[in-house]
Short mmCIF file of C-alpha atoms in Angstrom, two decimals:
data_model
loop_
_atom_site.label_atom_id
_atom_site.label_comp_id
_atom_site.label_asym_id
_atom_site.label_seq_id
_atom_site.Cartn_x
_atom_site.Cartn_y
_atom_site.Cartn_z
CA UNK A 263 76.43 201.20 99.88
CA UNK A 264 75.84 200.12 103.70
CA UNK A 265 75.90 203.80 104.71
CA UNK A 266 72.58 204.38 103.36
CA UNK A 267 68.88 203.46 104.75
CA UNK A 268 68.59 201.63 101.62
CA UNK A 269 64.83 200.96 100.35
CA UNK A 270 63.86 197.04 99.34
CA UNK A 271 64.44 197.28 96.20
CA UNK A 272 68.37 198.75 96.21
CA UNK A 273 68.66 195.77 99.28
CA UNK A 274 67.40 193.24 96.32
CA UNK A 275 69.85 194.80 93.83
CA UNK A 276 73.06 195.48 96.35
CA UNK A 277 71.84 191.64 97.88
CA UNK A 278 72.51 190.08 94.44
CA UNK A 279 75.12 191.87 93.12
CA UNK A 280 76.84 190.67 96.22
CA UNK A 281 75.78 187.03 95.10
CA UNK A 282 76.59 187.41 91.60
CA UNK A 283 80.13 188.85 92.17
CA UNK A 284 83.08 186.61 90.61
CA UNK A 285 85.35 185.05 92.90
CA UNK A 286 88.81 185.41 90.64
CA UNK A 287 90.72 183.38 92.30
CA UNK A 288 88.27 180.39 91.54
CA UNK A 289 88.01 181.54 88.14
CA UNK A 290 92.20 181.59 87.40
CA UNK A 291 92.78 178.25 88.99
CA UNK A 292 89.99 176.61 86.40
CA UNK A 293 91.81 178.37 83.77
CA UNK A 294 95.21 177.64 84.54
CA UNK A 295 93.85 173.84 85.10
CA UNK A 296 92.42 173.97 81.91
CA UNK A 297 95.21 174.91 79.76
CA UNK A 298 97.26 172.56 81.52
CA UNK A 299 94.62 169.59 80.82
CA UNK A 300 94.39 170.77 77.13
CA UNK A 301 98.19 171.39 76.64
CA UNK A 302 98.92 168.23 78.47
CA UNK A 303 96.63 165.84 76.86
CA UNK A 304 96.28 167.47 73.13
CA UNK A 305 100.22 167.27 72.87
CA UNK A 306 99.61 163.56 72.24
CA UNK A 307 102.71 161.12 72.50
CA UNK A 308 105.88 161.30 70.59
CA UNK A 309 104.18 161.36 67.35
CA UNK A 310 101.61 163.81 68.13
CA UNK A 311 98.94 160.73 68.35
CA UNK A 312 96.08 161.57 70.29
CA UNK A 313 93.25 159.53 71.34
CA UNK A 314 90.29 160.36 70.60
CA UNK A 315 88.33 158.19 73.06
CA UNK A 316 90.51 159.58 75.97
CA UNK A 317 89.53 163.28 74.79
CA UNK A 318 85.64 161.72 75.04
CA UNK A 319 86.27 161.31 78.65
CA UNK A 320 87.70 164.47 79.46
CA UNK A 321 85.72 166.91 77.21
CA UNK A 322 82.28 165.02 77.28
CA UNK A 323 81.91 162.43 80.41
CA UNK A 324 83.92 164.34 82.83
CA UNK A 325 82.21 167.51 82.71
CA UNK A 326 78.74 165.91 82.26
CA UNK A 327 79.52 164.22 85.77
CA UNK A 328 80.89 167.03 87.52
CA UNK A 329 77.60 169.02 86.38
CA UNK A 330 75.96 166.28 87.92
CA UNK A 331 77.89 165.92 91.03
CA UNK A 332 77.12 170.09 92.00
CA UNK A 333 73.88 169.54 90.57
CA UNK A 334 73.07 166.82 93.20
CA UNK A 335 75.32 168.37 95.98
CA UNK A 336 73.43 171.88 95.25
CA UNK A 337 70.16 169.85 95.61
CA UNK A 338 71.03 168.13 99.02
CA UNK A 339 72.37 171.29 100.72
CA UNK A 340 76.08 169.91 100.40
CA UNK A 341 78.13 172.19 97.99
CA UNK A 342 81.00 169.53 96.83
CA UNK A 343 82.37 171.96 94.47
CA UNK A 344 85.90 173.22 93.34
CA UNK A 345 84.33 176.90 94.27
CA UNK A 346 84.02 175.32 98.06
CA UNK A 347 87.88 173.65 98.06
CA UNK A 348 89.14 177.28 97.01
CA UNK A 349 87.37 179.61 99.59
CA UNK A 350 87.67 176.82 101.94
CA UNK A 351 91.84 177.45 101.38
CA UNK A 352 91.79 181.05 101.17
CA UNK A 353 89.65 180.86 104.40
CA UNK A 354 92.53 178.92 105.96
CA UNK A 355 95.60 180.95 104.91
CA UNK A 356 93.49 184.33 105.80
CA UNK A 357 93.29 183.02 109.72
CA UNK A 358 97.04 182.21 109.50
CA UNK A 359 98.49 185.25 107.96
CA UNK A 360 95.83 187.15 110.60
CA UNK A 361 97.39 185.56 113.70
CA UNK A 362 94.07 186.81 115.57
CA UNK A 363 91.77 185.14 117.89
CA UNK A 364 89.93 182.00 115.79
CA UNK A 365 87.57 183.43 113.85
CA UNK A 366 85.72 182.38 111.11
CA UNK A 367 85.48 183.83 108.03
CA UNK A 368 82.05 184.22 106.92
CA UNK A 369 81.22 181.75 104.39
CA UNK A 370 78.50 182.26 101.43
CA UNK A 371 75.77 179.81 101.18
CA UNK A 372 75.16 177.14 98.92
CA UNK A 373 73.96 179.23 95.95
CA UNK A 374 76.91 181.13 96.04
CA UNK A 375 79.53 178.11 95.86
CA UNK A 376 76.86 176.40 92.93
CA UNK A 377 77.56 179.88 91.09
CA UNK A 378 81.26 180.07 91.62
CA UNK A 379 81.69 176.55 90.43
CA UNK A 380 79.97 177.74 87.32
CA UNK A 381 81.98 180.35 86.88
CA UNK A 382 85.28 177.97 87.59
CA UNK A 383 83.99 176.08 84.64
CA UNK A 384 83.80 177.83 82.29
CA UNK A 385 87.38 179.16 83.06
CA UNK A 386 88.42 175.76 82.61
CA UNK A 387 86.78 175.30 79.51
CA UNK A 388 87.88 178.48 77.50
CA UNK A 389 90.93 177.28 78.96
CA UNK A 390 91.10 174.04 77.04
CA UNK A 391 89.40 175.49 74.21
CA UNK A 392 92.13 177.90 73.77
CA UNK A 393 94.84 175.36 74.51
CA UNK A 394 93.00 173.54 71.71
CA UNK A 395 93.38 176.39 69.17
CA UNK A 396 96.91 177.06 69.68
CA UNK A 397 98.05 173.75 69.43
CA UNK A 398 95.75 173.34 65.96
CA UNK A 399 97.57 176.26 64.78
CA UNK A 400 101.57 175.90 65.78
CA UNK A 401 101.46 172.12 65.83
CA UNK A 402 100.55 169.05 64.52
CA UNK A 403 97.76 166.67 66.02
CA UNK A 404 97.10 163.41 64.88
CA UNK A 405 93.55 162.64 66.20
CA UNK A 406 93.38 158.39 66.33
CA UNK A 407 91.80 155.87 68.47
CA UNK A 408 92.35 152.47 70.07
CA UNK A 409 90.57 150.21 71.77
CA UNK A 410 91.04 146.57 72.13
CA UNK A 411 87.39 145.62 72.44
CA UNK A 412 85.47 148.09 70.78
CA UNK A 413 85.02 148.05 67.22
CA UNK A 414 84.15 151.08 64.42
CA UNK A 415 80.84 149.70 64.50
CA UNK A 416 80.39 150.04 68.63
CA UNK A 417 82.05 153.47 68.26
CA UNK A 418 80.04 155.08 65.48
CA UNK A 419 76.57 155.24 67.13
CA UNK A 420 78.11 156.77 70.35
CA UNK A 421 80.14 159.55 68.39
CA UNK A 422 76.71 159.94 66.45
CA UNK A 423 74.60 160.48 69.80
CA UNK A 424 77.28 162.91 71.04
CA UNK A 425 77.26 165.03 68.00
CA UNK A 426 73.65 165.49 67.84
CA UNK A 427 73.51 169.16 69.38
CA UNK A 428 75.67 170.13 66.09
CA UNK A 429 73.28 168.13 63.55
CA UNK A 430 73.72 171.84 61.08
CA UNK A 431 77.70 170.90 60.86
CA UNK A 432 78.63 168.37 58.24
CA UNK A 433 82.34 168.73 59.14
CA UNK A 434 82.24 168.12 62.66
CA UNK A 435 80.17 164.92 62.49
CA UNK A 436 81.45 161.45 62.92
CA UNK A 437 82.15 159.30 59.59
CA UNK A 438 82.13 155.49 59.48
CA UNK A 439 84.90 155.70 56.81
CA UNK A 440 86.88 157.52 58.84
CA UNK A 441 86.51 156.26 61.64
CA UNK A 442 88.00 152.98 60.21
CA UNK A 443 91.26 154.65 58.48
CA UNK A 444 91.69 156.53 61.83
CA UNK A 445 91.87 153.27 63.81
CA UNK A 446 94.98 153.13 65.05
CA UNK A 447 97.26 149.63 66.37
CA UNK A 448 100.58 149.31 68.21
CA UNK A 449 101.80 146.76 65.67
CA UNK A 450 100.60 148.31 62.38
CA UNK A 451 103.42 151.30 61.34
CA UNK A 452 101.78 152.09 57.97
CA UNK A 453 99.88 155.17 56.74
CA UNK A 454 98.48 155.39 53.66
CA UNK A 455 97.19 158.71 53.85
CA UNK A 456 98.62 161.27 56.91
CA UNK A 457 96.01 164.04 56.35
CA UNK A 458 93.02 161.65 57.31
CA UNK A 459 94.61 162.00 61.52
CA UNK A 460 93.14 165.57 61.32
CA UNK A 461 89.65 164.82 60.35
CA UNK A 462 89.04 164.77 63.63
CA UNK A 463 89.45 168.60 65.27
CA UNK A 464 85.74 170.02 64.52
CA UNK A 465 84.08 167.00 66.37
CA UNK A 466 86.91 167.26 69.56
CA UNK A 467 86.63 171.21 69.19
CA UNK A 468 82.39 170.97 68.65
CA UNK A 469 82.63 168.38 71.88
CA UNK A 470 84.42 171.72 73.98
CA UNK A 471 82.04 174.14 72.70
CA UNK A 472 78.85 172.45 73.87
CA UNK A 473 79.52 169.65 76.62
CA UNK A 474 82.40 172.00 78.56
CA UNK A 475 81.26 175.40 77.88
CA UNK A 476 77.66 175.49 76.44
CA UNK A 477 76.58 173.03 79.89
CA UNK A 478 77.81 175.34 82.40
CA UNK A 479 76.68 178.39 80.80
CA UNK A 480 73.29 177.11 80.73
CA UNK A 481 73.56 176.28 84.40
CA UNK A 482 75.35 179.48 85.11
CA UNK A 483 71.82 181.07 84.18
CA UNK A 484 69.84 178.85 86.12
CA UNK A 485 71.90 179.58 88.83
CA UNK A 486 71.24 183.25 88.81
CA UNK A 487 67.82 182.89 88.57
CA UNK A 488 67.47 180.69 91.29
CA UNK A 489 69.72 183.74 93.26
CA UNK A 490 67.08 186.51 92.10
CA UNK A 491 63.82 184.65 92.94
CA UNK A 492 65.43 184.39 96.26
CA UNK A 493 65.84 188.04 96.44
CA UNK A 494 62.27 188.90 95.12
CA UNK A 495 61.31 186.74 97.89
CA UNK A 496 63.32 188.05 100.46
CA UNK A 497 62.06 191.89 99.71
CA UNK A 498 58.41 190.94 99.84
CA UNK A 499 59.32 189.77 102.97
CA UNK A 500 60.91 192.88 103.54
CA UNK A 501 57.95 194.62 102.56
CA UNK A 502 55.36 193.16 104.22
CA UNK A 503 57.40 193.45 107.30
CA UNK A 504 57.79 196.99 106.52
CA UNK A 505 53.89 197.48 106.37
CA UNK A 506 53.26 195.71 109.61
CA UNK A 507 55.07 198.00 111.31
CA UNK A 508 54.03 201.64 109.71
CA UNK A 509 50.08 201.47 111.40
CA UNK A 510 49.84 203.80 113.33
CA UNK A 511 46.84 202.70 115.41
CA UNK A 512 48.14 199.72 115.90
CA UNK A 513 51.82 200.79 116.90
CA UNK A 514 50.93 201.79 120.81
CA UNK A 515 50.22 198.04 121.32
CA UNK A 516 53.73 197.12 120.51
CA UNK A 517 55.66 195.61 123.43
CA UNK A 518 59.70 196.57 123.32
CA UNK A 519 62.19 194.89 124.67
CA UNK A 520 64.49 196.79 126.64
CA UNK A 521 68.30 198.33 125.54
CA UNK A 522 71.16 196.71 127.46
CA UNK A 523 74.50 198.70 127.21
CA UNK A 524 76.30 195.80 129.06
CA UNK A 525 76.96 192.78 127.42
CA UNK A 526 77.76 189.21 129.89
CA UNK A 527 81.21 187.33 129.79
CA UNK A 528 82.00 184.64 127.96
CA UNK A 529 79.48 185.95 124.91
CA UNK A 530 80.24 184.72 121.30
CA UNK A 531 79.59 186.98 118.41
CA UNK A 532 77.17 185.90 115.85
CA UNK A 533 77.60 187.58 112.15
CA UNK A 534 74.65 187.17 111.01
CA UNK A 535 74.74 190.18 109.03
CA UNK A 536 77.96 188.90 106.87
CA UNK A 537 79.60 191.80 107.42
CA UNK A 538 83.58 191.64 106.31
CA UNK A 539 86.53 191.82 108.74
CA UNK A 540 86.78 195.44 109.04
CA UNK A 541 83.17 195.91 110.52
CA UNK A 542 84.24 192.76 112.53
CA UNK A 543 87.44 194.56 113.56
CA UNK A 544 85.06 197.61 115.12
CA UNK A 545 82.20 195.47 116.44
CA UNK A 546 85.25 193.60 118.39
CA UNK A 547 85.99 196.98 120.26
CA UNK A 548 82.64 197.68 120.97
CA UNK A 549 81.88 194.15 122.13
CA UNK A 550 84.78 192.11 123.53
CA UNK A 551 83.71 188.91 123.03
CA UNK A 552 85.11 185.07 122.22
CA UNK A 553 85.20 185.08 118.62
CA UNK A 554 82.76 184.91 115.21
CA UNK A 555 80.82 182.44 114.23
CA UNK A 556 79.10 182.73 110.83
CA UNK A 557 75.21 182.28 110.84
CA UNK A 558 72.38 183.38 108.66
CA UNK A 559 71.82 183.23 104.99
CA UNK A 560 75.47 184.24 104.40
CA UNK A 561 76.77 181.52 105.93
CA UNK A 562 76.78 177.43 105.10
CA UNK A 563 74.94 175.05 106.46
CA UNK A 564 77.86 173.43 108.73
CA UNK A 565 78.66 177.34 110.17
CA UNK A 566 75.36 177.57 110.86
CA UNK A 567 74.41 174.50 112.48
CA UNK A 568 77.57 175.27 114.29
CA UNK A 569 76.09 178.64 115.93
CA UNK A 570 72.78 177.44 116.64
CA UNK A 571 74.43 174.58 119.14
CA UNK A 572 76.44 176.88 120.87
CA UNK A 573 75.58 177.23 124.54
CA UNK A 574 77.40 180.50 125.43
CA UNK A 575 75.49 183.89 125.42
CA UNK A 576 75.50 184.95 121.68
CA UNK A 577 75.19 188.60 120.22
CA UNK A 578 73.84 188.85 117.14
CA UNK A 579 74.76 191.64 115.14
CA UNK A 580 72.71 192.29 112.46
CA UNK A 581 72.03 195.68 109.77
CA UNK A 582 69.77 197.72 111.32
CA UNK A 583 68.35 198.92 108.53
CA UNK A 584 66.94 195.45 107.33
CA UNK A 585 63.91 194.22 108.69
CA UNK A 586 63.90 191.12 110.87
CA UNK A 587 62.80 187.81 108.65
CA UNK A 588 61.53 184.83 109.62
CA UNK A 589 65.14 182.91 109.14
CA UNK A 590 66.25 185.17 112.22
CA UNK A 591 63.16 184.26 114.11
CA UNK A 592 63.22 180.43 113.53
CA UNK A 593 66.84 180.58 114.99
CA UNK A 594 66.07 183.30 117.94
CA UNK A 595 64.17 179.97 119.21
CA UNK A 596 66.65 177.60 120.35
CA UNK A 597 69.36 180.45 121.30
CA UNK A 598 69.38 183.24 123.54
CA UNK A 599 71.51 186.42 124.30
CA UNK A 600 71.23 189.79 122.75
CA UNK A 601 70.42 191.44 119.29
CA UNK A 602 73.27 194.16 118.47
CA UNK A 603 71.52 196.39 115.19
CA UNK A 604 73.96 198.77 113.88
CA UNK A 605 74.26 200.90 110.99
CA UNK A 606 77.34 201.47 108.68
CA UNK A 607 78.30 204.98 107.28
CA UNK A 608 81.53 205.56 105.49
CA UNK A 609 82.58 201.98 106.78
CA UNK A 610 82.63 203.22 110.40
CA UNK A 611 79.98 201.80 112.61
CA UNK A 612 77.14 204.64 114.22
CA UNK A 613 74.08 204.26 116.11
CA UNK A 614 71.05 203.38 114.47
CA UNK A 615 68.36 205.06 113.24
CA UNK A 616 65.59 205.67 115.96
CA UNK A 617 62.82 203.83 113.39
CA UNK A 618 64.68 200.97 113.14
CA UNK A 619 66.02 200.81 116.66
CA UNK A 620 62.48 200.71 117.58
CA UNK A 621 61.84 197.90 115.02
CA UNK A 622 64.26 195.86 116.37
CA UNK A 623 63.35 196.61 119.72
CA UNK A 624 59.61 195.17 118.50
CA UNK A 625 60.72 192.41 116.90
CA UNK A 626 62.81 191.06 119.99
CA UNK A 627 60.63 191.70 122.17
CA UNK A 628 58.49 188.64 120.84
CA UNK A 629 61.05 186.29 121.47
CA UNK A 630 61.73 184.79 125.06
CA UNK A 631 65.63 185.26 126.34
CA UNK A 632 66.49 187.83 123.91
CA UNK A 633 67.14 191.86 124.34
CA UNK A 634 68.81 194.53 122.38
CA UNK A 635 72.12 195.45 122.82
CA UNK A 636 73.64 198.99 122.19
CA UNK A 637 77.21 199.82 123.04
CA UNK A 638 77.79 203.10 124.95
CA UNK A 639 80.75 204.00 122.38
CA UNK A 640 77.72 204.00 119.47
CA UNK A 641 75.40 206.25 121.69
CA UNK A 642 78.31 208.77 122.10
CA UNK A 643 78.13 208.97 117.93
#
């Protein structure tokens, strides 16, 4: 898809799609945690006795607080999220299978991580939902509940409040009378009637449906949108940056900045672009320099607060065929060194198109201690 001059509108699209994509390996380690949770927790003690208050806290407060907790982290810019822990991992064991110079995988930004911890779960819900199914159909669960201070009468009005978003099912709603016979204590051995302890699954199952699944799909969606408003945004940008540029009359005032084809020691690489490792790989033999650091809308807030304190000369390669933005020029201020645009086709890198070359060369040119840098191997191409 990078080998093409692609117009706004396929950036938008190939943009989200990019943002959109499942991270699997997020997604399997919510479901594995959730079958283990379910399985673990829905197996009950010798007797099969489960408590139902103790499934309240895992199937209604927990995930209401960890919506809350990547609602607020998403909010401030801080991305606490399982997503995060996982890529954060993978990011680790990547650099040491690698054995290469330290160099930092690019990181997605904060919508990205809010997204994949949407995705993670709801892996970890139909997890536990399905846990909960088997185990309703191949075993026996006695659903009871203890509590030393609370009473049927404390309980009731809380049950009642949770089951409100399933007012349309009698079954699954709380019942005072059972809620008494399926009180259960240490010292009391007698049961008058057995098939009361399974009253109880539509409520727990109803309580899965809605507070671990139905929660995170909602903000699954919100998510997305969030993502795609970005994008409009960011092609409007695209477009009116597009527009500004195509006058002719006005195009013979442009000042250009000038095209180095050496590049100074001790330079640090910039992906601003969030290219992968195998553009990385070919940008490295083009331009030797210390490492990557991750910047730009692709990369988190720490990676790029990193890059934008770094003293060393920085090259920042970007796609040529994507106008500059205003993100690029807010950071162009408080760094200097040299612009590298390049173009991708067939996942080999090749010299840019003249048009945008000149863009670039445009848009630099506006910004004091910056210049364009082209590798003689690309102008052979």
């Amino acid at each position: 898809m990078s080998d093409e001059k692609l117009e706004p509108h396929l950036l938008q699209k190939t943009s989200l799609n990019e943002l959109t994509k499942i991270h699997w390996p997020t997604c399997l380690v919510g479901l594995a945690i959730g079958l283990l949770l379910s399985f673990g927790v829905l197996t009950g003690d010798n007797q099969g006795r489960v408590n139902l208050l103790f499934l309240l806290v895992i199937f209604v407060a927990i995930p209401i607080l960890s919506l809350v907790i990547a609602s607020a982290s998403f909010a401030m810019d801080k991305s606490i999220n399982l997503a995060q822990l996982i890529t954060l991992f993978s990011e680790k064991l990547g650099n040491k299978v690698k054995s290469r110079t330290p160099i930092t995988i690019p990181k997605f930004n904060r919508d990205w991580l809010f997204l994949q911890s949407q995705f993670a779960a709801i892996s970890y819900s139909a997890g536990s939902i399905f846990g909960l199914i088997f185990l309703l159909l191949f075993s026996d669960i006695n659903f009871i509940w203890r509590s030393t201070i609370l009473t049927p009468e404390n309980v009731l009005p809380i049950l009642e409040v949770i089951a409100l978003p399933w007012w349309f099912w009698p079954d699954a709603q709380p019942d005072f009378a059972i809620l008494q016979a399926t009180q259960d204590s240490r010292i009391t051995t007698s049961i008058e009637n057995p098939a009361v302890f399974a009253y109880w699954w539509p409520f727990v199952f109803a309580t899965q449906i809605v507070y671990s699944l139905g929660l995170r799909i909602i903000a699954l969606l919100i998510a997305k949108q969030i993502i795609l408003r970005k994008a409009k945004r960011q092609s409007q940008l695209m477009f009116s940056s597009q527009s500004s540029h195509s006058s002719p009359i006005n195009e013979p005032n442009f000042v250009k900045a000038k095209v180095s084809h050496n590049l100074p020691v001790n330079s640090i690489t910039i992906n601003w672009a969030g290219f992968d490792n195998t553009i990385l790989d070919q940008i490295e033999q083009v331009a030797k320099t210390d490492g990557v650091i991750s910047a730009g809308p692709l990369a988190n807030e720490n990676d790029h607060l990193v890059a934008e304190s770094d003293t060393r000369h920085q090259l920042v390669v970007v796609k040529a065929w994507e106008p500059p933005l205003g993100e690029l020029s807010d950071y162009l201020q408080t760094t200097n060194g040299l612009i590298m645009p390049i173009d991708v086709k067939n996942n080999q890198l090749t010299t840019p198109d003249a048009n945008h070359l000149d863009e670039w060369c445009r848009f630099v040119a506006e910004h004091k201690n910056w210049g364009v840098f082209l590798p003689k191997q690309l102008m052979a191409n």
